[in-house]
Each structure stands twice: as C-alpha cells, then as structure tokens.
Amino acid sequence: MRPIQMVDLRSQYLHIQDAIDAGIREVLASAAFVKGAKVNDFATHLAAWLGVKHVIPVGNGTDALQIAFMSLGLQPGDEVITPSFTFVATAEAAALLHLKPVLVDVDPDTFCMDIHSLRRAITPRTKAIVPVHLFGQCANMQAILSIAHEHGLRVVEDACQAIGAEYRFTNGHTAKAGCMGDLGCTSFFPSKNLGCYGDGGAVFTNDDSLAARATQIANHGSNVRYHHDMIGVNSRLDTIQAAVLDAKLPHLDEYTRARQTAAAYYDHALCGNPHILLPGHTPDSTHVYHQYTLRLVDANRDKVRERLAQDGVPSMVYYPVPLHKQTAYTGNNDCPVSEQLSGCVLSLPMHTELDVQQLEYICTAVLRAVNNE
Ligand SMILES: *Cc1c(COP(=O)(O)O)cnc(C)c1O
C-alpha cells in the first residue's frame, strides 16, 4: 500500500505529467512569465466551465477577497458579516481594509454560515455578507441572497474550498459556487481542489462594471499604463501557474468525482459508530469535499490523532480556534457552535488519489482509535 497522506499532489502530477510539463515548457520558451497568453486562455476556459461572465486571475485567494471588497467600494468602518469557523483569510482581508469583520456562528452539520446568527448580526452599518463555502459545499445561498436583497447588502462568496460545487435554488435554477453573489473568490493554492504549483487565485463576477473595477484594482489601479485612477494592488496569476491550471482544468470533474467516491466510502464505513458524527450534506448543494471532516463524540481527539499517527494515518484539525477567539479578532460576539466544533472536528485524508485499499485501512484505523481498542 502506498503511504497515506492528507493530500497526494505528487501522484496526481505523475498522471498528467506530460500535459503539465508541455504547458510549462511552452511558457519557458515564450519567456512571457507575467501576463502571458496562457493567463487569459485559462481565465476564459474557467469562466466557461463555471458558467460565469468574468474570471479575473489574481495572485492568491486572500488577494481575491481583498480585491473583491475594494471593487465594491467598501469604506473603513463598514461591517461585513462572515463566519467565525473558517480559515482566517476572509476576515483578514476585510480587517486590512479597516472594514469591521462581524463574526457569526455556523450550522453544526454543514459547518457553513448560520442564517439566524446572520440575521441577528445585521446593523445599519452592515454593507456585505461574506459566506464561506466551507470544506466544499455551498452555504445556504437561497437565504443569504434573499436577506441581502431585503437589506440592500452586497454578497461576496468565499469559494476557495468549493470550486465546482453546484447550488440549486428552490426555483430549479442552479449555479456554481462563487457565481451567485456580487463577486466570488477562489484560491489555486496547491492543495485546493483546483490547485496550481505555487500561489494563485481568482475573482468571479457576472457584473461587467465590477469585473472592470476588479481588473483595474489588481493592476495597480491602472487601465492605461502609468495612469492610475484609483489605488490598487499588484496581484497577478503568473503564466506558469496559469499553464498548470489550464492543464488541470479538464480533469476537475474527474477529480471531484474521486473525492466524492472517497467521501462515500468514508460515510459508508464510518456510519453508525456512537463516537462519530459524519459530515452533514445539504440537499441544496453538491459537495466537492475539499475536506472530509468528522465530529467526534465522547472521544479524546488528541488521543485519537495519536493512535492514527501510530498507524500511519495522518489527520488534521480544521480549525482548532474559531476566529472570534483569536487575539487579532477579539471583541466579537460569542459563537458557541464554532467553539464546540473547534473542539471536536477531525479531518481525514482527502484527495484525488486515494484507493480502496488505503480507504479501508484508514477506516479500520479510525474505528479502532475512536473505540479505544
Ligand atoms: C485557502 C483559503 C483562502 C486563502 O487562499 P490563499 O490562496 O491561500 O490566499 C481563503 N479562504 C478560504 C476559506 C480558504 O480555504
């Protein structure tokens, strides 16, 4: 059996090595390392795949969030509502712009923004809602968009973990993660579902004027070289990364299916154990399983992780401290569900290269560890 890893980028690369290497060689030969043709090619291909009007490639997912907030013209002191149980980047990008991240609780089953907490957090200073499609399935966008409409708020989706997840509205209309709000953001960090071999990210939007603003902001606030109409940033997807992504995009559906197959195996093998709650799955969204995350019940998580490690099974805790408990983000309301989750979640290996032998081995090890056998 191949050693088990949280993420196996090397095996994935070896399967598509010819296409990747050819793409990179092409960039080397052209020497167009920044703003090469591949960047636009990839953006066009991704926009078509997502069914969104504009994809603006940027340097990373955190930049994408910052550029999205800047594109909306949000001002210092404006409040943006975002979940506490997530990676820091969403709140960080807001705080850097002197916006006020207002942290709200999440649903204990789906790990995504809780709608009651969202409603309670709205004040006259609220300007935007920033749901995070955590671990690979969409937040309750039907409710979020309707609340935003009701209160005249903007919506920026953090789709860094959910590229390709598809949301179904009650009227039957479907849309991909990141393509439902005013703007969506994604990351191409290597371990993300569509990852490059360095840093990368993108902003998505169906709004022509927001797309124009985001493009300009990402380019030093400039449309015409050396003319700067607004303050911007320098945030670019480099051409080699675009070549990697363009070679991987045709495989994304197959990668998602591999993740879903692994998740289904976990669900089947681990269900019914009194120490394990399986990840919840909303019927409104497909799940692209960036992470497969259990909740442990009456089990010592550190001990379980130690036992797993002894058996050669890596595991991770996403996320051990909710944002409202972080020193940099204190002063927010309590989020009891986020706190509870931080104490009991456990993410198992999840990637495109897991085989049945590995999955069987992992599940046996998990059951032994939680049963303390
Ligand atoms: C990865 C991630 C980001 C940041 O992406 P980078 O490319 O690392 O800057 C933001 N939000 C979430 C939810 C993420 O998972």
PDB file of C-alpha atoms and ligand atoms in Angstrom, residues 59-65 86-92 131-135 158-162 185-192 198-202 290 319, ligand 1:
ATOM      1  CA  GLY A  59      -2.103  36.336  -7.028  1.00  0.00           C
ATOM      2  CA  ASN A  60      -3.889  34.231  -4.387  1.00  0.00           C
ATOM      3  CA  GLY A  61      -7.240  33.703  -2.693  1.00  0.00           C
ATOM      4  CA  THR A  62      -6.618  36.262   0.039  1.00  0.00           C
ATOM      5  CA  ASP A  63      -5.874  38.922  -2.585  1.00  0.00           C
ATOM      6  CA  ALA A  64      -9.047  37.890  -4.403  1.00  0.00           C
ATOM      7  CA  LEU A  65     -11.069  38.661  -1.263  1.00  0.00           C
ATOM      8  CA  THR A  86     -13.178  29.159   8.960  1.00  0.00           C
ATOM      9  CA  PHE A  87      -9.704  29.995   7.736  1.00  0.00           C
ATOM     10  CA  VAL A  88      -8.554  33.468   8.773  1.00  0.00           C
ATOM     11  CA  ALA A  89      -8.140  34.970   5.277  1.00  0.00           C
ATOM     12  CA  THR A  90     -11.764  36.080   4.853  1.00  0.00           C
ATOM     13  CA  ALA A  91     -11.840  38.225   8.000  1.00  0.00           C
ATOM     14  CA  GLU A  92      -8.209  39.269   7.500  1.00  0.00           C
ATOM     15  CA  PRO A 131     -20.361  33.411   3.270  1.00  0.00           C
ATOM     16  CA  VAL A 132     -17.644  30.767   3.132  1.00  0.00           C
ATOM     17  CA  HIS A 133     -18.476  27.559   1.292  1.00  0.00           C
ATOM     18  CA  LEU A 134     -16.515  25.612   3.852  1.00  0.00           C
ATOM     19  CA  PHE A 135     -14.989  22.207   3.141  1.00  0.00           C
ATOM     20  CA  ASP A 158     -15.510  32.787  -0.408  1.00  0.00           C
ATOM     21  CA  ALA A 159     -15.402  29.777  -2.722  1.00  0.00           C
ATOM     22  CA  CYS A 160     -11.743  28.969  -2.045  1.00  0.00           C
ATOM     23  CA  GLN A 161     -12.641  25.452  -0.875  1.00  0.00           C
ATOM     24  CA  ALA A 162     -15.607  24.802  -3.121  1.00  0.00           C
ATOM     25  CA  CYS A 185     -13.326  34.424  -4.770  1.00  0.00           C
ATOM     26  CA  THR A 186     -11.246  31.323  -5.163  1.00  0.00           C
ATOM     27  CA  SER A 187      -7.745  30.115  -4.408  1.00  0.00           C
ATOM     28  CA  PHE A 188      -5.472  27.937  -6.517  1.00  0.00           C
ATOM     29  CA  PHE A 189      -3.179  27.091  -3.591  1.00  0.00           C
ATOM     30  CA  PRO A 190      -1.647  23.675  -4.411  1.00  0.00           C
ATOM     31  CA  SER A 191      -3.852  21.663  -2.047  1.00  0.00           C
ATOM     32  CA  LYS A 192      -7.119  23.314  -3.123  1.00  0.00           C
ATOM     33  CA  GLY A 198       2.557  27.883  -6.238  1.00  0.00           C
ATOM     34  CA  ASP A 199       0.132  30.648  -5.336  1.00  0.00           C
ATOM     35  CA  GLY A 200      -2.843  31.724  -7.401  1.00  0.00           C
ATOM     36  CA  GLY A 201      -6.412  32.890  -7.108  1.00  0.00           C
ATOM     37  CA  ALA A 202      -9.297  34.469  -8.986  1.00  0.00           C
ATOM     38  CA  HIS A 290     -12.177  19.821  -0.102  1.00  0.00           C
ATOM     39  CA  TYR A 319      -9.916  24.690  12.593  1.00  0.00           C
TER      40      TYR A 319
HETATM   41  C1  LIG B   1      -7.266  28.859   1.112  1.00  0.00           C
HETATM   42  C2  LIG B   1      -8.330  29.775   1.583  1.00  0.00           C
HETATM   43  C3  LIG B   1      -8.210  31.165   1.461  1.00  0.00           C
HETATM   44  C4  LIG B   1      -6.966  31.860   1.022  1.00  0.00           C
HETATM   45  O1  LIG B   1      -6.404  31.445  -0.140  1.00  0.00           O
HETATM   46  P1  LIG B   1      -4.832  31.742  -0.421  1.00  0.00           P
HETATM   47  O2  LIG B   1      -4.687  31.432  -1.849  1.00  0.00           O
HETATM   48  O3  LIG B   1      -4.068  30.834   0.474  1.00  0.00           O
HETATM   49  O4  LIG B   1      -4.601  33.183  -0.107  1.00  0.00           O
HETATM   50  C5  LIG B   1      -9.293  31.935   1.838  1.00  0.00           C
HETATM   51  N1  LIG B   1     -10.414  31.395   2.335  1.00  0.00           N
HETATM   52  C6  LIG B   1     -10.553  30.067   2.497  1.00  0.00           C
HETATM   53  C7  LIG B   1     -11.832  29.525   3.039  1.00  0.00           C
HETATM   54  C8  LIG B   1      -9.510  29.214   2.138  1.00  0.00           C
HETATM   55  O5  LIG B   1      -9.646  27.891   2.310  1.00  0.00           O
END
